[in-house]
Protein backbone atom coordinates (compact mmCIF):
# COMPACT_ATOMS: atom_id res chain seq x y z
CA UNK A 1 0.00 0.00 0.00
CA UNK A 2 1.60 3.22 -1.09
CA UNK A 3 2.13 6.43 0.87
CA UNK A 4 -0.20 8.23 -1.56
CA UNK A 5 -3.23 6.31 -0.37
CA UNK A 6 -2.23 6.60 3.26
CA UNK A 7 -2.01 10.36 2.90
CA UNK A 8 -5.36 10.58 1.14
CA UNK A 9 -7.00 8.50 3.85
CA UNK A 10 -5.54 10.71 6.54
CA UNK A 11 -6.74 13.86 4.83
CA UNK A 12 -10.26 12.48 4.48
CA UNK A 13 -10.37 11.32 8.10
CA UNK A 14 -9.11 14.64 9.41
CA UNK A 15 -11.60 16.56 7.29
CA UNK A 16 -9.12 19.30 6.49
CA UNK A 17 -7.04 19.67 3.37
CA UNK A 18 -4.14 22.07 3.07
CA UNK A 19 -3.67 24.22 0.02
CA UNK A 20 -0.35 24.06 -1.80
CA UNK A 21 2.12 26.86 -1.20
CA UNK A 22 2.59 29.49 -3.90
CA UNK A 23 6.13 30.20 -5.04
CA UNK A 24 7.27 33.53 -6.49
CA UNK A 25 8.91 33.28 -9.85
CA UNK A 26 11.83 35.43 -10.93
CA UNK A 27 11.08 36.99 -14.32
CA UNK A 28 13.56 35.98 -17.00
CA UNK A 29 16.11 38.52 -18.11
CA UNK A 30 15.14 40.38 -21.27
CA UNK A 31 17.21 39.85 -24.42
CA UNK A 32 17.25 41.90 -27.61
CA UNK A 33 14.79 40.73 -30.22
CA UNK A 34 16.48 39.08 -33.21
CA UNK A 35 16.40 40.98 -36.50
CA UNK A 36 14.64 38.12 -38.21
CA UNK A 37 12.36 35.89 -36.17
CA UNK A 38 13.37 32.25 -36.41
CA UNK A 39 11.08 29.85 -38.18
CA UNK A 40 8.81 27.96 -35.82
CA UNK A 41 9.91 24.40 -35.11
CA UNK A 42 7.85 21.61 -36.66
CA UNK A 43 4.93 20.47 -34.55
CA UNK A 44 5.79 17.50 -32.40
CA UNK A 45 3.70 14.39 -32.79
CA UNK A 46 1.46 13.77 -29.77
CA UNK A 47 2.82 11.10 -27.44
CA UNK A 48 1.08 7.72 -27.55
CA UNK A 49 -1.51 7.09 -24.85
CA UNK A 50 -0.03 5.34 -21.86
CA UNK A 51 -1.33 1.87 -21.19
CA UNK A 52 -2.83 1.15 -17.81
CA UNK A 53 -0.33 -0.69 -15.60
CA UNK A 54 -1.14 -4.28 -14.67
CA UNK A 55 -3.29 -4.29 -11.54
CA UNK A 56 -4.05 -0.60 -11.93
CA UNK A 57 -7.46 1.02 -11.55
CA UNK A 58 -9.96 0.20 -14.26
CA UNK A 59 -11.90 3.01 -15.97
CA UNK A 60 -15.25 3.83 -14.47
CA UNK A 61 -18.29 2.68 -16.38
CA UNK A 62 -21.20 4.95 -17.38
CA UNK A 63 -23.45 5.38 -14.38
CA UNK A 64 -20.72 4.77 -11.77
CA UNK A 65 -21.22 7.11 -8.85
CA UNK A 66 -18.59 9.71 -8.05
CA UNK A 67 -19.65 12.07 -5.30
CA UNK A 68 -23.30 11.01 -5.37
CA UNK A 69 -25.03 12.12 -2.18
CA UNK A 70 -26.83 9.28 -0.40
CA UNK A 71 -28.32 8.55 3.01
CA UNK A 72 -26.93 5.47 4.72
CA UNK A 73 -29.26 3.37 6.85
CA UNK A 74 -27.89 1.63 9.92
CA UNK A 75 -27.76 -2.15 9.46
CA UNK A 76 -27.15 -4.90 11.97
CA UNK A 77 -23.79 -6.42 11.14
CA UNK A 78 -21.56 -9.18 12.43
CA UNK A 79 -17.94 -8.13 12.25
CA UNK A 80 -14.35 -8.78 13.17
CA UNK A 81 -12.54 -5.85 14.78
CA UNK A 82 -8.82 -5.26 14.62
CA UNK A 83 -5.88 -3.33 13.24
CA UNK A 84 -3.55 -3.83 10.29
CA UNK A 85 -0.64 -2.33 8.39
CA UNK A 86 -1.30 -0.89 4.94
CA UNK A 87 1.27 -3.24 3.40
CA UNK A 88 -0.85 -6.27 4.31
CA UNK A 89 -4.27 -4.59 4.34
CA UNK A 90 -6.12 -6.69 1.78
CA UNK A 91 -4.83 -10.00 3.13
CA UNK A 92 -5.84 -8.98 6.66
CA UNK A 93 -9.35 -8.00 5.59
CA UNK A 94 -9.86 -11.18 3.59
CA UNK A 95 -8.89 -13.25 6.64
CA UNK A 96 -11.32 -11.22 8.78
CA UNK A 97 -14.16 -11.86 6.33
CA UNK A 98 -13.39 -15.59 6.35
CA UNK A 99 -13.73 -15.61 10.13
CA UNK A 100 -17.05 -13.74 9.99
CA UNK A 101 -18.53 -15.95 7.28
CA UNK A 102 -17.38 -19.03 9.19
CA UNK A 103 -19.10 -17.82 12.37
CA UNK A 104 -22.33 -17.10 10.48
CA UNK A 105 -22.30 -20.49 8.80
CA UNK A 106 -21.97 -22.29 12.13
CA UNK A 107 -25.15 -20.57 13.32
CA UNK A 108 -27.00 -21.00 10.03
CA UNK A 109 -27.21 -17.24 9.45
CA UNK A 110 -27.24 -15.90 5.90
CA UNK A 111 -25.70 -12.52 5.01
CA UNK A 112 -28.19 -9.78 4.09
CA UNK A 113 -25.86 -7.79 1.86
CA UNK A 114 -22.28 -7.37 0.66
CA UNK A 115 -19.25 -7.44 2.93
CA UNK A 116 -18.04 -4.09 4.19
CA UNK A 117 -15.08 -2.54 5.96
CA UNK A 118 -15.52 0.41 8.31
CA UNK A 119 -12.27 2.31 8.85
CA UNK A 120 -12.44 3.82 12.33
CA UNK A 121 -8.89 5.24 12.56
CA UNK A 122 -5.91 5.64 10.23
CA UNK A 123 -2.33 6.82 10.26
CA UNK A 124 0.58 6.59 7.82
CA UNK A 125 1.46 3.02 8.84
CA UNK A 126 -1.88 1.33 9.37
CA UNK A 127 -5.52 1.48 10.35
CA UNK A 128 -8.21 0.16 12.68
CA UNK A 129 -11.22 -1.53 11.16
CA UNK A 130 -14.48 -3.39 11.54
CA UNK A 131 -14.80 -5.95 8.72
CA UNK A 132 -18.14 -7.71 8.51
CA UNK A 133 -21.42 -8.42 6.77
CA UNK A 134 -24.98 -7.23 7.38
CA UNK A 135 -27.58 -9.68 8.68
CA UNK A 136 -31.34 -9.65 9.20
CA UNK A 137 -32.40 -9.24 12.80
CA UNK A 138 -30.32 -9.77 15.90
CA UNK A 139 -28.32 -13.03 15.83
CA UNK A 140 -28.75 -15.27 18.84
CA UNK A 141 -26.14 -17.33 20.58
CA UNK A 142 -22.50 -16.54 21.36
CA UNK A 143 -19.94 -15.90 18.65
CA UNK A 144 -16.26 -16.90 18.78
CA UNK A 145 -13.79 -14.52 20.37
CA UNK A 146 -13.06 -11.59 18.10
CA UNK A 147 -16.50 -11.63 16.44
CA UNK A 148 -19.07 -9.03 17.52
CA UNK A 149 -22.48 -7.58 16.64
CA UNK A 150 -23.01 -3.90 15.92
CA UNK A 151 -24.51 -1.32 13.59
CA UNK A 152 -23.13 0.09 10.38
CA UNK A 153 -22.85 3.89 9.97
CA UNK A 154 -25.89 5.94 9.05
CA UNK A 155 -26.62 9.42 7.78
CA UNK A 156 -25.51 11.65 4.92
CA UNK A 157 -22.60 10.35 2.86
CA UNK A 158 -20.97 10.66 -0.56
CA UNK A 159 -20.70 7.56 -2.74
CA UNK A 160 -17.77 6.76 -5.05
CA UNK A 161 -17.07 3.64 -7.14
CA UNK A 162 -13.67 1.99 -7.59
CA UNK A 163 -12.92 -0.72 -10.17
CA UNK A 164 -9.70 -2.70 -9.99
CA UNK A 165 -7.39 -4.07 -7.33
CA UNK A 166 -7.40 -3.01 -3.70
CA UNK A 167 -3.80 -1.81 -3.94
CA UNK A 168 -4.76 0.41 -6.90
CA UNK A 169 -7.18 2.44 -4.79
CA UNK A 170 -4.57 5.16 -4.26
CA UNK A 171 -5.82 7.10 -7.27
CA UNK A 172 -9.45 6.71 -6.20
CA UNK A 173 -8.79 8.09 -2.73
CA UNK A 174 -6.70 10.93 -4.14
CA UNK A 175 -9.61 11.84 -6.41
CA UNK A 176 -12.01 11.67 -3.45
CA UNK A 177 -9.71 13.95 -1.45
CA UNK A 178 -9.61 16.47 -4.31
CA UNK A 179 -13.40 16.28 -4.67
CA UNK A 180 -13.91 17.12 -1.00
CA UNK A 181 -11.29 19.86 -1.11
CA UNK A 182 -12.75 21.58 -4.16
CA UNK A 183 -16.21 21.65 -2.59
CA UNK A 184 -14.97 22.52 0.91
CA UNK A 185 -16.73 19.49 2.38
CA UNK A 186 -15.76 18.12 5.78
CA UNK A 187 -15.76 14.37 6.26
CA UNK A 188 -16.53 12.57 9.48
CA UNK A 189 -13.77 10.57 11.14
CA UNK A 190 -14.60 7.29 9.38
CA UNK A 191 -15.32 5.90 5.93
CA UNK A 192 -16.78 2.68 4.57
CA UNK A 193 -16.02 0.30 1.71
CA UNK A 194 -18.78 -1.97 0.37
CA UNK A 195 -17.54 -4.88 -1.72
CA UNK A 196 -19.93 -5.26 -4.65
CA UNK A 197 -17.86 -8.24 -5.79
CA UNK A 198 -16.96 -10.89 -3.21
CA UNK A 199 -13.35 -10.24 -2.10
CA UNK A 200 -12.99 -13.93 -1.19
CA UNK A 201 -13.74 -15.27 -4.67
CA UNK A 202 -13.15 -12.39 -7.13
CA UNK A 203 -9.81 -11.94 -8.84
CA UNK A 204 -8.36 -8.84 -7.22
CA UNK A 205 -7.98 -6.91 -10.49
CA UNK A 206 -11.73 -7.31 -11.06
CA UNK A 207 -12.94 -5.97 -7.72
CA UNK A 208 -15.78 -3.44 -7.66
CA UNK A 209 -15.81 -1.42 -4.43
CA UNK A 210 -18.21 1.31 -3.34
CA UNK A 211 -16.57 3.89 -1.08
CA UNK A 212 -18.87 5.85 1.24
CA UNK A 213 -17.54 9.00 2.92
CA UNK A 214 -19.88 10.25 5.66
CA UNK A 215 -19.87 14.06 5.69
CA UNK A 216 -20.80 16.59 8.34
GROMACS .gro file of C-alpha atoms in nm:
model
  216
    1UNK     CA    1   0.000   0.000   0.000
    2UNK     CA    2   0.160   0.322  -0.109
    3UNK     CA    3   0.213   0.643   0.087
    4UNK     CA    4  -0.020   0.823  -0.156
    5UNK     CA    5  -0.323   0.631  -0.037
    6UNK     CA    6  -0.223   0.660   0.326
    7UNK     CA    7  -0.201   1.036   0.290
    8UNK     CA    8  -0.536   1.058   0.114
    9UNK     CA    9  -0.700   0.850   0.385
   10UNK     CA   10  -0.554   1.071   0.654
   11UNK     CA   11  -0.674   1.386   0.483
   12UNK     CA   12  -1.026   1.248   0.448
   13UNK     CA   13  -1.037   1.132   0.810
   14UNK     CA   14  -0.911   1.464   0.941
   15UNK     CA   15  -1.160   1.656   0.729
   16UNK     CA   16  -0.912   1.930   0.649
   17UNK     CA   17  -0.704   1.967   0.337
   18UNK     CA   18  -0.414   2.207   0.307
   19UNK     CA   19  -0.367   2.422   0.002
   20UNK     CA   20  -0.035   2.406  -0.180
   21UNK     CA   21   0.212   2.686  -0.120
   22UNK     CA   22   0.259   2.949  -0.390
   23UNK     CA   23   0.613   3.020  -0.504
   24UNK     CA   24   0.727   3.353  -0.649
   25UNK     CA   25   0.891   3.328  -0.985
   26UNK     CA   26   1.183   3.543  -1.093
   27UNK     CA   27   1.108   3.699  -1.432
   28UNK     CA   28   1.356   3.598  -1.700
   29UNK     CA   29   1.611   3.852  -1.811
   30UNK     CA   30   1.514   4.038  -2.127
   31UNK     CA   31   1.721   3.985  -2.442
   32UNK     CA   32   1.725   4.190  -2.761
   33UNK     CA   33   1.479   4.073  -3.022
   34UNK     CA   34   1.648   3.908  -3.321
   35UNK     CA   35   1.640   4.098  -3.650
   36UNK     CA   36   1.464   3.812  -3.821
   37UNK     CA   37   1.236   3.589  -3.617
   38UNK     CA   38   1.337   3.225  -3.641
   39UNK     CA   39   1.108   2.985  -3.818
   40UNK     CA   40   0.881   2.796  -3.582
   41UNK     CA   41   0.991   2.440  -3.511
   42UNK     CA   42   0.785   2.161  -3.666
   43UNK     CA   43   0.493   2.047  -3.455
   44UNK     CA   44   0.579   1.750  -3.240
   45UNK     CA   45   0.370   1.439  -3.279
   46UNK     CA   46   0.146   1.377  -2.977
   47UNK     CA   47   0.282   1.110  -2.744
   48UNK     CA   48   0.108   0.772  -2.755
   49UNK     CA   49  -0.151   0.709  -2.485
   50UNK     CA   50  -0.003   0.534  -2.186
   51UNK     CA   51  -0.133   0.187  -2.119
   52UNK     CA   52  -0.283   0.115  -1.781
   53UNK     CA   53  -0.033  -0.069  -1.560
   54UNK     CA   54  -0.114  -0.428  -1.467
   55UNK     CA   55  -0.329  -0.429  -1.154
   56UNK     CA   56  -0.405  -0.060  -1.193
   57UNK     CA   57  -0.746   0.102  -1.155
   58UNK     CA   58  -0.996   0.020  -1.426
   59UNK     CA   59  -1.190   0.301  -1.597
   60UNK     CA   60  -1.525   0.383  -1.447
   61UNK     CA   61  -1.829   0.268  -1.638
   62UNK     CA   62  -2.120   0.495  -1.738
   63UNK     CA   63  -2.345   0.538  -1.438
   64UNK     CA   64  -2.072   0.477  -1.177
   65UNK     CA   65  -2.122   0.711  -0.885
   66UNK     CA   66  -1.859   0.971  -0.805
   67UNK     CA   67  -1.965   1.207  -0.530
   68UNK     CA   68  -2.330   1.101  -0.537
   69UNK     CA   69  -2.503   1.212  -0.218
   70UNK     CA   70  -2.683   0.928  -0.040
   71UNK     CA   71  -2.832   0.855   0.301
   72UNK     CA   72  -2.693   0.547   0.472
   73UNK     CA   73  -2.926   0.337   0.685
   74UNK     CA   74  -2.789   0.163   0.992
   75UNK     CA   75  -2.776  -0.215   0.946
   76UNK     CA   76  -2.715  -0.490   1.197
   77UNK     CA   77  -2.379  -0.642   1.114
   78UNK     CA   78  -2.156  -0.918   1.243
   79UNK     CA   79  -1.794  -0.813   1.225
   80UNK     CA   80  -1.435  -0.878   1.317
   81UNK     CA   81  -1.254  -0.585   1.478
   82UNK     CA   82  -0.882  -0.526   1.462
   83UNK     CA   83  -0.588  -0.333   1.324
   84UNK     CA   84  -0.355  -0.383   1.029
   85UNK     CA   85  -0.064  -0.233   0.839
   86UNK     CA   86  -0.130  -0.089   0.494
   87UNK     CA   87   0.127  -0.324   0.340
   88UNK     CA   88  -0.085  -0.627   0.431
   89UNK     CA   89  -0.427  -0.459   0.434
   90UNK     CA   90  -0.612  -0.669   0.178
   91UNK     CA   91  -0.483  -1.000   0.313
   92UNK     CA   92  -0.584  -0.898   0.666
   93UNK     CA   93  -0.935  -0.800   0.559
   94UNK     CA   94  -0.986  -1.118   0.359
   95UNK     CA   95  -0.889  -1.325   0.664
   96UNK     CA   96  -1.132  -1.122   0.878
   97UNK     CA   97  -1.416  -1.186   0.633
   98UNK     CA   98  -1.339  -1.559   0.635
   99UNK     CA   99  -1.373  -1.561   1.013
  100UNK     CA  100  -1.705  -1.374   0.999
  101UNK     CA  101  -1.853  -1.595   0.728
  102UNK     CA  102  -1.738  -1.903   0.919
  103UNK     CA  103  -1.910  -1.782   1.237
  104UNK     CA  104  -2.233  -1.710   1.048
  105UNK     CA  105  -2.230  -2.049   0.880
  106UNK     CA  106  -2.197  -2.229   1.213
  107UNK     CA  107  -2.515  -2.057   1.332
  108UNK     CA  108  -2.700  -2.100   1.003
  109UNK     CA  109  -2.721  -1.724   0.945
  110UNK     CA  110  -2.724  -1.590   0.590
  111UNK     CA  111  -2.570  -1.252   0.501
  112UNK     CA  112  -2.819  -0.978   0.409
  113UNK     CA  113  -2.586  -0.779   0.186
  114UNK     CA  114  -2.228  -0.737   0.066
  115UNK     CA  115  -1.925  -0.744   0.293
  116UNK     CA  116  -1.804  -0.409   0.419
  117UNK     CA  117  -1.508  -0.254   0.596
  118UNK     CA  118  -1.552   0.041   0.831
  119UNK     CA  119  -1.227   0.231   0.885
  120UNK     CA  120  -1.244   0.382   1.233
  121UNK     CA  121  -0.889   0.524   1.256
  122UNK     CA  122  -0.591   0.564   1.023
  123UNK     CA  123  -0.233   0.682   1.026
  124UNK     CA  124   0.058   0.659   0.782
  125UNK     CA  125   0.146   0.302   0.884
  126UNK     CA  126  -0.188   0.133   0.937
  127UNK     CA  127  -0.552   0.148   1.035
  128UNK     CA  128  -0.821   0.016   1.268
  129UNK     CA  129  -1.122  -0.153   1.116
  130UNK     CA  130  -1.448  -0.339   1.154
  131UNK     CA  131  -1.480  -0.595   0.872
  132UNK     CA  132  -1.814  -0.771   0.851
  133UNK     CA  133  -2.142  -0.842   0.677
  134UNK     CA  134  -2.498  -0.723   0.738
  135UNK     CA  135  -2.758  -0.968   0.868
  136UNK     CA  136  -3.134  -0.965   0.920
  137UNK     CA  137  -3.240  -0.924   1.280
  138UNK     CA  138  -3.032  -0.977   1.590
  139UNK     CA  139  -2.832  -1.303   1.583
  140UNK     CA  140  -2.875  -1.527   1.884
  141UNK     CA  141  -2.614  -1.733   2.058
  142UNK     CA  142  -2.250  -1.654   2.136
  143UNK     CA  143  -1.994  -1.590   1.865
  144UNK     CA  144  -1.626  -1.690   1.878
  145UNK     CA  145  -1.379  -1.452   2.037
  146UNK     CA  146  -1.306  -1.159   1.810
  147UNK     CA  147  -1.650  -1.163   1.644
  148UNK     CA  148  -1.907  -0.903   1.752
  149UNK     CA  149  -2.248  -0.758   1.664
  150UNK     CA  150  -2.301  -0.390   1.592
  151UNK     CA  151  -2.451  -0.132   1.359
  152UNK     CA  152  -2.313   0.009   1.038
  153UNK     CA  153  -2.285   0.389   0.997
  154UNK     CA  154  -2.589   0.594   0.905
  155UNK     CA  155  -2.662   0.942   0.778
  156UNK     CA  156  -2.551   1.165   0.492
  157UNK     CA  157  -2.260   1.035   0.286
  158UNK     CA  158  -2.097   1.066  -0.056
  159UNK     CA  159  -2.070   0.756  -0.274
  160UNK     CA  160  -1.777   0.676  -0.505
  161UNK     CA  161  -1.707   0.364  -0.714
  162UNK     CA  162  -1.367   0.199  -0.759
  163UNK     CA  163  -1.292  -0.072  -1.017
  164UNK     CA  164  -0.970  -0.270  -0.999
  165UNK     CA  165  -0.739  -0.407  -0.733
  166UNK     CA  166  -0.740  -0.301  -0.370
  167UNK     CA  167  -0.380  -0.181  -0.394
  168UNK     CA  168  -0.476   0.041  -0.690
  169UNK     CA  169  -0.718   0.244  -0.479
  170UNK     CA  170  -0.457   0.516  -0.426
  171UNK     CA  171  -0.582   0.710  -0.727
  172UNK     CA  172  -0.945   0.671  -0.620
  173UNK     CA  173  -0.879   0.809  -0.273
  174UNK     CA  174  -0.670   1.093  -0.414
  175UNK     CA  175  -0.961   1.184  -0.641
  176UNK     CA  176  -1.201   1.167  -0.345
  177UNK     CA  177  -0.971   1.395  -0.145
  178UNK     CA  178  -0.961   1.647  -0.431
  179UNK     CA  179  -1.340   1.628  -0.467
  180UNK     CA  180  -1.391   1.712  -0.100
  181UNK     CA  181  -1.129   1.986  -0.111
  182UNK     CA  182  -1.275   2.158  -0.416
  183UNK     CA  183  -1.621   2.165  -0.259
  184UNK     CA  184  -1.497   2.252   0.091
  185UNK     CA  185  -1.673   1.949   0.238
  186UNK     CA  186  -1.576   1.812   0.578
  187UNK     CA  187  -1.576   1.437   0.626
  188UNK     CA  188  -1.653   1.257   0.948
  189UNK     CA  189  -1.377   1.057   1.114
  190UNK     CA  190  -1.460   0.729   0.938
  191UNK     CA  191  -1.532   0.590   0.593
  192UNK     CA  192  -1.678   0.268   0.457
  193UNK     CA  193  -1.602   0.030   0.171
  194UNK     CA  194  -1.878  -0.197   0.037
  195UNK     CA  195  -1.754  -0.488  -0.172
  196UNK     CA  196  -1.993  -0.526  -0.465
  197UNK     CA  197  -1.786  -0.824  -0.579
  198UNK     CA  198  -1.696  -1.089  -0.321
  199UNK     CA  199  -1.335  -1.024  -0.210
  200UNK     CA  200  -1.299  -1.393  -0.119
  201UNK     CA  201  -1.374  -1.527  -0.467
  202UNK     CA  202  -1.315  -1.239  -0.713
  203UNK     CA  203  -0.981  -1.194  -0.884
  204UNK     CA  204  -0.836  -0.884  -0.722
  205UNK     CA  205  -0.798  -0.691  -1.049
  206UNK     CA  206  -1.173  -0.731  -1.106
  207UNK     CA  207  -1.294  -0.597  -0.772
  208UNK     CA  208  -1.578  -0.344  -0.766
  209UNK     CA  209  -1.581  -0.142  -0.443
  210UNK     CA  210  -1.821   0.131  -0.334
  211UNK     CA  211  -1.657   0.389  -0.108
  212UNK     CA  212  -1.887   0.585   0.124
  213UNK     CA  213  -1.754   0.900   0.292
  214UNK     CA  214  -1.988   1.025   0.566
  215UNK     CA  215  -1.987   1.406   0.569
  216UNK     CA  216  -2.080   1.659   0.834
   0.00000   0.00000   0.00000
